[in-house]
Amino acid sequence: MTSALFLLFGLAAIASALGVVFMRNPLMSALSLVGTLCSIAAIFVLYEAYLIAVFQVLLYAGAITVLFIFVVMVVQFSSQELKLPRLGVFKMLAFFLSLSLGSLIVWTWWSQSVTGKAGSHPLNAIVEEGGDVQALSQYLFSHYALPFEVASLILLIAIIGSVVLAQRPKKAPALSGGAVCIRHGV
Amino acid sequence: MLSGVIFSIGVLGVLYRRNILVVLMSLELMFNAANIALVALSRELHSLDPQIMVLFIMTVAAAEAAIGLSIVVAIFRNLKTVHVDELNQMQG
């Protein structure tokens, strides 16, 4: 049952990831990105990483994709940009490179087994501790308190940076409302 | 396995498409492939450290998306294009 579901969602994720790359319209790419992220969230559930799955849906499929769709709406495309690139030498090289990289990764994953020091959180210990959320947050706020603070600093810098970048230049002619909306959107 | 396939699709997207928005989306695909690998590792090794790392990756990815998209908006405002091959001047 679990492996069948894993296969189903894995195939869905791969299909919609191919859709992201090969859709002609960037809006369709963004929508199939939503499909990929939701299938990946389902895979996280199958791995019993429930908190990560919730964050995947909220953060990626919610916030980031909405931001993408918003920018696709702001940016107008010429019809030339909507075409898929023609298959030249460099494009063939791109296909070849990514195919070889992918087969290398898959082959490594296939031929090696995972080794390493086993951690202290087998599944039954997590259940005893009060579930995924409690175990994860206790671990986060005890062992990883400093990285947590650094992450908040990164987010602050990102907010300031995007406000500065999206600011309208002083003497530039009037533009469509993109800059203002970006400031509110972030 | 799955993460390898999705990662290579992301690499293909970065190399193949010339629209900067689709390139950023492919970047998100690569982030997600790394996340799948880390969660699988966490399950395999009975450890919570990889899941914490996934949380931080998500934070950084959100920051990256915000900054990257505002750079895209700024580029589009100045040059009226989001086509990577046409962005070939260093000073506007």
PDB file of C-alpha atoms in Angstrom:
ATOM      1  CA  MET A   1       0.000   0.000   0.000  1.00  0.00           C
ATOM      2  CA  THR A   2       2.636   2.484   1.075  1.00  0.00           C
ATOM      3  CA  SER A   3       4.964   1.647  -1.778  1.00  0.00           C
ATOM      4  CA  ALA A   4       2.099   1.894  -4.268  1.00  0.00           C
ATOM      5  CA  LEU A   5       1.260   5.354  -2.937  1.00  0.00           C
ATOM      6  CA  PHE A   6       4.933   6.279  -3.044  1.00  0.00           C
ATOM      7  CA  LEU A   7       5.117   5.216  -6.687  1.00  0.00           C
ATOM      8  CA  LEU A   8       1.952   7.135  -7.515  1.00  0.00           C
ATOM      9  CA  PHE A   9       3.056  10.401  -5.928  1.00  0.00           C
ATOM     10  CA  GLY A  10       6.603  10.002  -7.203  1.00  0.00           C
ATOM     11  CA  LEU A  11       5.388   9.630 -10.766  1.00  0.00           C
ATOM     12  CA  ALA A  12       3.050  12.591 -10.283  1.00  0.00           C
ATOM     13  CA  ALA A  13       5.953  14.675  -8.971  1.00  0.00           C
ATOM     14  CA  ILE A  14       8.185  13.727 -11.901  1.00  0.00           C
ATOM     15  CA  ALA A  15       5.453  14.361 -14.471  1.00  0.00           C
ATOM     16  CA  SER A  16       4.597  17.788 -13.146  1.00  0.00           C
ATOM     17  CA  ALA A  17       8.310  18.647 -12.753  1.00  0.00           C
ATOM     18  CA  LEU A  18       8.689  17.912 -16.456  1.00  0.00           C
ATOM     19  CA  GLY A  19       5.686  20.156 -16.938  1.00  0.00           C
ATOM     20  CA  VAL A  20       7.513  22.982 -15.135  1.00  0.00           C
ATOM     21  CA  VAL A  21      10.384  22.778 -17.600  1.00  0.00           C
ATOM     22  CA  PHE A  22       8.492  22.127 -20.820  1.00  0.00           C
ATOM     23  CA  MET A  23       5.334  24.217 -20.485  1.00  0.00           C
ATOM     24  CA  ARG A  24       5.413  27.112 -22.907  1.00  0.00           C
ATOM     25  CA  ASN A  25       3.597  29.585 -20.691  1.00  0.00           C
ATOM     26  CA  PRO A  26       5.357  30.480 -17.406  1.00  0.00           C
ATOM     27  CA  LEU A  27       1.969  30.630 -15.705  1.00  0.00           C
ATOM     28  CA  MET A  28       1.396  26.979 -16.578  1.00  0.00           C
ATOM     29  CA  SER A  29       4.908  26.243 -15.312  1.00  0.00           C
ATOM     30  CA  ALA A  30       4.030  27.846 -11.986  1.00  0.00           C
ATOM     31  CA  LEU A  31       0.812  25.823 -11.751  1.00  0.00           C
ATOM     32  CA  SER A  32       2.590  22.553 -12.419  1.00  0.00           C
ATOM     33  CA  LEU A  33       5.144  23.622  -9.806  1.00  0.00           C
ATOM     34  CA  VAL A  34       2.213  23.588  -7.362  1.00  0.00           C
ATOM     35  CA  GLY A  35       1.490  20.019  -8.474  1.00  0.00           C
ATOM     36  CA  THR A  36       5.090  18.963  -7.909  1.00  0.00           C
ATOM     37  CA  LEU A  37       5.233  20.550  -4.459  1.00  0.00           C
ATOM     38  CA  CYS A  38       1.967  18.951  -3.349  1.00  0.00           C
ATOM     39  CA  SER A  39       3.103  15.505  -4.513  1.00  0.00           C
ATOM     40  CA  ILE A  40       6.364  16.014  -2.655  1.00  0.00           C
ATOM     41  CA  ALA A  41       4.353  16.953   0.454  1.00  0.00           C
ATOM     42  CA  ALA A  42       2.468  13.666   0.103  1.00  0.00           C
ATOM     43  CA  ILE A  43       5.809  11.865  -0.106  1.00  0.00           C
ATOM     44  CA  PHE A  44       6.877  13.585   3.115  1.00  0.00           C
ATOM     45  CA  VAL A  45       3.708  12.278   4.748  1.00  0.00           C
ATOM     46  CA  LEU A  46       4.591   8.781   3.552  1.00  0.00           C
ATOM     47  CA  TYR A  47       8.007   9.231   5.181  1.00  0.00           C
ATOM     48  CA  GLU A  48       6.142  10.202   8.368  1.00  0.00           C
ATOM     49  CA  ALA A  49       7.640  13.685   8.450  1.00  0.00           C
ATOM     50  CA  TYR A  50       4.323  15.382   9.096  1.00  0.00           C
ATOM     51  CA  LEU A  51       5.556  18.800  10.196  1.00  0.00           C
ATOM     52  CA  ILE A  52       7.774  19.078   7.127  1.00  0.00           C
ATOM     53  CA  ALA A  53       4.811  18.136   4.942  1.00  0.00           C
ATOM     54  CA  VAL A  54       2.660  20.852   6.497  1.00  0.00           C
ATOM     55  CA  PHE A  55       5.404  23.416   5.979  1.00  0.00           C
ATOM     56  CA  GLN A  56       5.838  22.214   2.423  1.00  0.00           C
ATOM     57  CA  VAL A  57       2.208  22.942   1.656  1.00  0.00           C
ATOM     58  CA  LEU A  58       2.062  26.227   3.567  1.00  0.00           C
ATOM     59  CA  LEU A  59       5.416  27.701   2.598  1.00  0.00           C
ATOM     60  CA  TYR A  60       6.162  26.326  -0.846  1.00  0.00           C
ATOM     61  CA  ALA A  61       2.804  25.563  -2.407  1.00  0.00           C
ATOM     62  CA  GLY A  62       1.236  28.518  -0.627  1.00  0.00           C
ATOM     63  CA  ALA A  63       3.611  31.426  -0.273  1.00  0.00           C
ATOM     64  CA  ILE A  64       6.404  30.921  -2.789  1.00  0.00           C
ATOM     65  CA  THR A  65       4.188  29.813  -5.667  1.00  0.00           C
ATOM     66  CA  VAL A  66       1.796  32.689  -5.101  1.00  0.00           C
ATOM     67  CA  LEU A  67       4.802  35.004  -5.305  1.00  0.00           C
ATOM     68  CA  PHE A  68       5.842  33.339  -8.577  1.00  0.00           C
ATOM     69  CA  ILE A  69       2.371  33.605 -10.107  1.00  0.00           C
ATOM     70  CA  PHE A  70       2.197  37.225  -9.009  1.00  0.00           C
ATOM     71  CA  VAL A  71       5.475  38.107 -10.719  1.00  0.00           C
ATOM     72  CA  VAL A  72       4.394  36.202 -13.862  1.00  0.00           C
ATOM     73  CA  MET A  73       1.317  38.422 -13.893  1.00  0.00           C
ATOM     74  CA  VAL A  74       3.385  41.598 -13.411  1.00  0.00           C
ATOM     75  CA  VAL A  75       5.900  40.790 -16.119  1.00  0.00           C
ATOM     76  CA  GLN A  76       4.393  40.901 -19.589  1.00  0.00           C
ATOM     77  CA  PHE A  77       5.924  38.566 -22.126  1.00  0.00           C
ATOM     78  CA  SER A  78       6.470  39.186 -25.776  1.00  0.00           C
ATOM     79  CA  SER A  79       5.285  36.341 -27.979  1.00  0.00           C
ATOM     80  CA  GLN A  80       8.864  35.528 -28.915  1.00  0.00           C
ATOM     81  CA  GLU A  81       9.704  34.806 -25.282  1.00  0.00           C
ATOM     82  CA  LEU A  82       6.811  32.382 -24.964  1.00  0.00           C
ATOM     83  CA  LYS A  83       8.308  29.942 -27.463  1.00  0.00           C
ATOM     84  CA  LEU A  84      10.372  27.041 -26.242  1.00  0.00           C
ATOM     85  CA  PRO A  85      14.015  27.405 -27.283  1.00  0.00           C
ATOM     86  CA  ARG A  86      15.079  25.660 -30.474  1.00  0.00           C
ATOM     87  CA  LEU A  87      17.140  22.509 -30.151  1.00  0.00           C
ATOM     88  CA  GLY A  88      20.679  23.691 -30.888  1.00  0.00           C
ATOM     89  CA  VAL A  89      24.037  22.231 -29.934  1.00  0.00           C
ATOM     90  CA  PHE A  90      23.971  23.831 -26.487  1.00  0.00           C
ATOM     91  CA  LYS A  91      20.463  22.584 -25.791  1.00  0.00           C
ATOM     92  CA  MET A  92      21.498  19.048 -26.742  1.00  0.00           C
ATOM     93  CA  LEU A  93      24.476  19.491 -24.438  1.00  0.00           C
ATOM     94  CA  ALA A  94      22.103  20.577 -21.662  1.00  0.00           C
ATOM     95  CA  PHE A  95      19.976  17.449 -22.147  1.00  0.00           C
ATOM     96  CA  PHE A  96      23.063  15.251 -22.182  1.00  0.00           C
ATOM     97  CA  LEU A  97      24.569  16.867 -19.064  1.00  0.00           C
ATOM     98  CA  SER A  98      21.430  16.648 -16.969  1.00  0.00           C
ATOM     99  CA  LEU A  99      20.734  13.094 -18.129  1.00  0.00           C
ATOM    100  CA  SER A 100      24.239  11.976 -17.176  1.00  0.00           C
ATOM    101  CA  LEU A 101      24.083  13.792 -13.842  1.00  0.00           C
ATOM    102  CA  GLY A 102      20.700  12.236 -13.082  1.00  0.00           C
ATOM    103  CA  SER A 103      21.818   8.744 -14.001  1.00  0.00           C
ATOM    104  CA  LEU A 104      24.937   9.190 -11.873  1.00  0.00           C
ATOM    105  CA  ILE A 105      22.854  10.177  -8.844  1.00  0.00           C
ATOM    106  CA  VAL A 106      20.335   7.380  -9.400  1.00  0.00           C
ATOM    107  CA  TRP A 107      23.086   4.845  -9.916  1.00  0.00           C
ATOM    108  CA  THR A 108      24.850   5.914  -6.713  1.00  0.00           C
ATOM    109  CA  TRP A 109      21.601   5.728  -4.761  1.00  0.00           C
ATOM    110  CA  TRP A 110      20.904   2.309  -6.255  1.00  0.00           C
ATOM    111  CA  SER A 111      24.288   0.723  -5.685  1.00  0.00           C
ATOM    112  CA  GLN A 112      25.216   2.092  -2.270  1.00  0.00           C
ATOM    113  CA  SER A 113      23.327   1.665   0.945  1.00  0.00           C
ATOM    114  CA  VAL A 114      22.936   4.441   3.483  1.00  0.00           C
ATOM    115  CA  THR A 115      25.589   4.299   6.151  1.00  0.00           C
ATOM    116  CA  GLY A 116      26.194   6.522   9.110  1.00  0.00           C
ATOM    117  CA  LYS A 117      25.716   6.822  12.812  1.00  0.00           C
ATOM    118  CA  ALA A 118      22.150   6.062  13.758  1.00  0.00           C
ATOM    119  CA  GLY A 119      20.478   8.936  15.540  1.00  0.00           C
ATOM    120  CA  SER A 120      18.528   8.884  18.741  1.00  0.00           C
ATOM    121  CA  HIS A 121      15.046   9.288  17.284  1.00  0.00           C
ATOM    122  CA  PRO A 122      13.565   6.050  15.970  1.00  0.00           C
ATOM    123  CA  LEU A 123       9.889   6.199  15.126  1.00  0.00           C
ATOM    124  CA  ASN A 124       8.599   4.721  18.362  1.00  0.00           C
ATOM    125  CA  ALA A 125      10.684   7.164  20.411  1.00  0.00           C
ATOM    126  CA  ILE A 126       9.108  10.043  18.497  1.00  0.00           C
ATOM    127  CA  VAL A 127       5.656   8.648  19.214  1.00  0.00           C
ATOM    128  CA  GLU A 128       6.512   8.294  22.890  1.00  0.00           C
ATOM    129  CA  GLU A 129       7.813  11.839  23.031  1.00  0.00           C
ATOM    130  CA  GLY A 130       4.429  13.149  21.961  1.00  0.00           C
ATOM    131  CA  GLY A 131       4.530  13.145  18.198  1.00  0.00           C
ATOM    132  CA  ASP A 132       6.465  14.592  15.349  1.00  0.00           C
ATOM    133  CA  VAL A 133       5.797  18.256  16.092  1.00  0.00           C
ATOM    134  CA  GLN A 134       6.789  18.095  19.737  1.00  0.00           C
ATOM    135  CA  ALA A 135       9.942  16.082  19.140  1.00  0.00           C
ATOM    136  CA  LEU A 136      11.052  18.299  16.282  1.00  0.00           C
ATOM    137  CA  SER A 137      10.397  21.565  18.072  1.00  0.00           C
ATOM    138  CA  GLN A 138      12.092  20.428  21.246  1.00  0.00           C
ATOM    139  CA  TYR A 139      15.116  19.455  19.197  1.00  0.00           C
ATOM    140  CA  LEU A 140      15.022  22.713  17.238  1.00  0.00           C
ATOM    141  CA  PHE A 141      14.867  24.989  20.272  1.00  0.00           C
ATOM    142  CA  SER A 142      17.469  23.123  22.299  1.00  0.00           C
ATOM    143  CA  HIS A 143      20.162  21.915  19.915  1.00  0.00           C
ATOM    144  CA  TYR A 144      19.573  24.344  17.076  1.00  0.00           C
ATOM    145  CA  ALA A 145      18.706  27.572  18.883  1.00  0.00           C
ATOM    146  CA  LEU A 146      21.549  29.599  17.377  1.00  0.00           C
ATOM    147  CA  PRO A 147      20.881  28.557  13.741  1.00  0.00           C
ATOM    148  CA  PHE A 148      17.232  29.399  14.375  1.00  0.00           C
ATOM    149  CA  GLU A 149      18.163  32.957  15.333  1.00  0.00           C
ATOM    150  CA  VAL A 150      20.473  33.224  12.326  1.00  0.00           C
ATOM    151  CA  ALA A 151      17.576  32.110  10.109  1.00  0.00           C
ATOM    152  CA  SER A 152      15.419  34.909  11.473  1.00  0.00           C
ATOM    153  CA  LEU A 153      18.246  37.341  10.685  1.00  0.00           C
ATOM    154  CA  ILE A 154      18.394  35.995   7.111  1.00  0.00           C
ATOM    155  CA  LEU A 155      14.662  36.557   6.719  1.00  0.00           C
ATOM    156  CA  LEU A 156      14.988  40.111   8.022  1.00  0.00           C
ATOM    157  CA  ILE A 157      17.782  40.847   5.554  1.00  0.00           C
ATOM    158  CA  ALA A 158      15.703  39.318   2.761  1.00  0.00           C
ATOM    159  CA  ILE A 159      12.743  41.557   3.620  1.00  0.00           C
ATOM    160  CA  ILE A 160      14.934  44.684   3.666  1.00  0.00           C
ATOM    161  CA  GLY A 161      16.676  43.625   0.460  1.00  0.00           C
ATOM    162  CA  SER A 162      13.505  42.996  -1.493  1.00  0.00           C
ATOM    163  CA  VAL A 163      11.990  46.289  -0.324  1.00  0.00           C
ATOM    164  CA  VAL A 164      15.110  48.138  -1.470  1.00  0.00           C
ATOM    165  CA  LEU A 165      15.222  46.273  -4.792  1.00  0.00           C
ATOM    166  CA  ALA A 166      11.556  46.769  -5.557  1.00  0.00           C
ATOM    167  CA  GLN A 167      11.639  50.460  -4.701  1.00  0.00           C
ATOM    168  CA  ARG A 168      10.727  52.762  -7.510  1.00  0.00           C
ATOM    169  CA  PRO A 169      13.736  54.734  -8.725  1.00  0.00           C
ATOM    170  CA  LYS A 170      13.447  58.425  -7.815  1.00  0.00           C
ATOM    171  CA  LYS A 171      13.267  60.044 -11.222  1.00  0.00           C
ATOM    172  CA  ALA A 172      11.977  57.136 -13.293  1.00  0.00           C
ATOM    173  CA  PRO A 173       8.715  57.503 -15.199  1.00  0.00           C
ATOM    174  CA  ALA A 174       5.553  56.132 -13.620  1.00  0.00           C
ATOM    175  CA  LEU A 175       5.218  52.381 -13.803  1.00  0.00           C
ATOM    176  CA  SER A 176       2.534  49.810 -13.301  1.00  0.00           C
ATOM    177  CA  GLY A 177       1.813  48.998  -9.685  1.00  0.00           C
ATOM    178  CA  GLY A 178       4.290  46.128  -9.446  1.00  0.00           C
ATOM    179  CA  ALA A 179       6.715  47.793  -7.067  1.00  0.00           C
ATOM    180  CA  VAL A 180       4.076  48.754  -4.539  1.00  0.00           C
ATOM    181  CA  CYS A 181       2.414  45.351  -4.630  1.00  0.00           C
ATOM    182  CA  ILE A 182       5.724  43.555  -4.197  1.00  0.00           C
ATOM    183  CA  ARG A 183       6.376  45.603  -1.109  1.00  0.00           C
ATOM    184  CA  HIS A 184       3.047  44.570   0.349  1.00  0.00           C
ATOM    185  CA  GLY A 185       3.336  41.025  -0.895  1.00  0.00           C
ATOM    186  CA  VAL A 186       6.593  40.363   0.905  1.00  0.00           C
TER     187      VAL A 186
ATOM    188  CA  MET B   1      16.159   7.857  -6.437  1.00  0.00           C
ATOM    189  CA  LEU B   2      13.207  10.163  -6.876  1.00  0.00           C
ATOM    190  CA  SER B   3      15.260  13.068  -5.583  1.00  0.00           C
ATOM    191  CA  GLY B   4      17.931  12.336  -8.178  1.00  0.00           C
ATOM    192  CA  VAL B   5      15.397  12.378 -10.992  1.00  0.00           C
ATOM    193  CA  ILE B   6      13.779  15.611  -9.833  1.00  0.00           C
ATOM    194  CA  PHE B   7      17.178  17.230  -9.272  1.00  0.00           C
ATOM    195  CA  SER B   8      18.266  16.439 -12.806  1.00  0.00           C
ATOM    196  CA  ILE B   9      14.995  17.791 -14.182  1.00  0.00           C
ATOM    197  CA  GLY B  10      15.774  20.992 -12.271  1.00  0.00           C
ATOM    198  CA  VAL B  11      19.276  21.141 -13.757  1.00  0.00           C
ATOM    199  CA  LEU B  12      17.757  20.602 -17.186  1.00  0.00           C
ATOM    200  CA  GLY B  13      15.370  23.481 -16.571  1.00  0.00           C
ATOM    201  CA  VAL B  14      18.179  25.831 -15.572  1.00  0.00           C
ATOM    202  CA  LEU B  15      20.217  24.902 -18.638  1.00  0.00           C
ATOM    203  CA  TYR B  16      17.405  24.615 -21.164  1.00  0.00           C
ATOM    204  CA  ARG B  17      14.961  27.426 -20.557  1.00  0.00           C
ATOM    205  CA  ARG B  18      15.890  31.026 -21.242  1.00  0.00           C
ATOM    206  CA  ASN B  19      13.101  32.623 -19.272  1.00  0.00           C
ATOM    207  CA  ILE B  20      14.477  33.789 -15.948  1.00  0.00           C
ATOM    208  CA  LEU B  21      11.245  32.970 -14.109  1.00  0.00           C
ATOM    209  CA  VAL B  22      11.281  29.357 -15.250  1.00  0.00           C
ATOM    210  CA  VAL B  23      14.951  29.173 -14.287  1.00  0.00           C
ATOM    211  CA  LEU B  24      14.009  30.273 -10.752  1.00  0.00           C
ATOM    212  CA  MET B  25      11.242  27.650 -10.635  1.00  0.00           C
ATOM    213  CA  SER B  26      13.737  24.975 -11.654  1.00  0.00           C
ATOM    214  CA  LEU B  27      15.928  26.180  -8.809  1.00  0.00           C
ATOM    215  CA  GLU B  28      13.036  25.509  -6.445  1.00  0.00           C
ATOM    216  CA  LEU B  29      12.771  22.010  -7.933  1.00  0.00           C
ATOM    217  CA  MET B  30      16.408  21.389  -7.067  1.00  0.00           C
ATOM    218  CA  PHE B  31      15.850  22.619  -3.497  1.00  0.00           C
ATOM    219  CA  ASN B  32      12.951  20.204  -3.194  1.00  0.00           C
ATOM    220  CA  ALA B  33      14.965  17.285  -4.498  1.00  0.00           C
ATOM    221  CA  ALA B  34      17.520  17.937  -1.767  1.00  0.00           C
ATOM    222  CA  ASN B  35      14.701  18.051   0.778  1.00  0.00           C
ATOM    223  CA  ILE B  36      13.359  14.656  -0.333  1.00  0.00           C
ATOM    224  CA  ALA B  37      16.823  13.152   0.006  1.00  0.00           C
ATOM    225  CA  LEU B  38      17.215  14.616   3.494  1.00  0.00           C
ATOM    226  CA  VAL B  39      13.829  13.380   4.722  1.00  0.00           C
ATOM    227  CA  ALA B  40      14.557   9.902   3.369  1.00  0.00           C
ATOM    228  CA  LEU B  41      17.893  10.020   5.193  1.00  0.00           C
ATOM    229  CA  SER B  42      16.167  11.075   8.398  1.00  0.00           C
ATOM    230  CA  ARG B  43      13.836   8.098   8.147  1.00  0.00           C
ATOM    231  CA  GLU B  44      16.692   5.771   7.320  1.00  0.00           C
ATOM    232  CA  LEU B  45      18.999   6.846  10.141  1.00  0.00           C
ATOM    233  CA  HIS B  46      16.329   7.455  12.828  1.00  0.00           C
ATOM    234  CA  SER B  47      17.566  10.970  13.331  1.00  0.00           C
ATOM    235  CA  LEU B  48      15.852  14.345  13.422  1.00  0.00           C
ATOM    236  CA  ASP B  49      18.847  16.425  12.315  1.00  0.00           C
ATOM    237  CA  PRO B  50      18.043  16.143   8.580  1.00  0.00           C
ATOM    238  CA  GLN B  51      14.484  17.322   9.204  1.00  0.00           C
ATOM    239  CA  ILE B  52      15.791  20.391  11.047  1.00  0.00           C
ATOM    240  CA  MET B  53      18.051  20.996   8.087  1.00  0.00           C
ATOM    241  CA  VAL B  54      15.025  20.778   5.776  1.00  0.00           C
ATOM    242  CA  LEU B  55      13.337  23.492   7.845  1.00  0.00           C
ATOM    243  CA  PHE B  56      16.344  25.784   7.412  1.00  0.00           C
ATOM    244  CA  ILE B  57      16.515  24.996   3.688  1.00  0.00           C
ATOM    245  CA  MET B  58      12.870  26.044   3.382  1.00  0.00           C
ATOM    246  CA  THR B  59      13.624  29.317   5.174  1.00  0.00           C
ATOM    247  CA  VAL B  60      16.541  30.088   2.902  1.00  0.00           C
ATOM    248  CA  ALA B  61      14.507  29.094  -0.163  1.00  0.00           C
ATOM    249  CA  ALA B  62      11.752  31.490   0.828  1.00  0.00           C
ATOM    250  CA  ALA B  63      14.289  34.307   1.247  1.00  0.00           C
ATOM    251  CA  GLU B  64      15.883  33.384  -2.069  1.00  0.00           C
ATOM    252  CA  ALA B  65      12.551  33.405  -3.879  1.00  0.00           C
ATOM    253  CA  ALA B  66      11.636  36.824  -2.480  1.00  0.00           C
ATOM    254  CA  ILE B  67      14.988  38.365  -3.400  1.00  0.00           C
ATOM    255  CA  GLY B  68      15.186  36.643  -6.781  1.00  0.00           C
ATOM    256  CA  LEU B  69      11.711  37.683  -7.807  1.00  0.00           C
ATOM    257  CA  SER B  70      12.258  41.275  -6.771  1.00  0.00           C
ATOM    258  CA  ILE B  71      15.457  41.252  -8.841  1.00  0.00           C
ATOM    259  CA  VAL B  72      13.378  39.939 -11.756  1.00  0.00           C
ATOM    260  CA  VAL B  73      10.895  42.775 -11.304  1.00  0.00           C
ATOM    261  CA  ALA B  74      13.734  45.328 -11.184  1.00  0.00           C
ATOM    262  CA  ILE B  75      15.336  43.845 -14.332  1.00  0.00           C
ATOM    263  CA  PHE B  76      12.038  43.860 -16.154  1.00  0.00           C
ATOM    264  CA  ARG B  77      11.378  47.447 -15.161  1.00  0.00           C
ATOM    265  CA  ASN B  78      14.722  48.631 -16.503  1.00  0.00           C
ATOM    266  CA  LEU B  79      15.221  46.422 -19.555  1.00  0.00           C
ATOM    267  CA  LYS B  80      11.672  45.272 -20.429  1.00  0.00           C
ATOM    268  CA  THR B  81      12.772  41.668 -20.872  1.00  0.00           C
ATOM    269  CA  VAL B  82      13.192  38.528 -18.786  1.00  0.00           C
ATOM    270  CA  HIS B  83      15.044  36.611 -21.478  1.00  0.00           C
ATOM    271  CA  VAL B  84      18.421  35.502 -20.136  1.00  0.00           C
ATOM    272  CA  ASP B  85      20.289  35.810 -23.447  1.00  0.00           C
ATOM    273  CA  GLU B  86      19.290  39.441 -23.817  1.00  0.00           C
ATOM    274  CA  LEU B  87      20.657  40.406 -20.408  1.00  0.00           C
ATOM    275  CA  ASN B  88      24.161  40.942 -21.677  1.00  0.00           C
ATOM    276  CA  GLN B  89      25.087  44.414 -20.541  1.00  0.00           C
ATOM    277  CA  MET B  90      26.833  45.132 -17.294  1.00  0.00           C
ATOM    278  CA  GLN B  91      25.855  48.763 -16.949  1.00  0.00           C
ATOM    279  CA  GLY B  92      22.473  50.088 -17.878  1.00  0.00           C
TER     280      GLY B  92
END
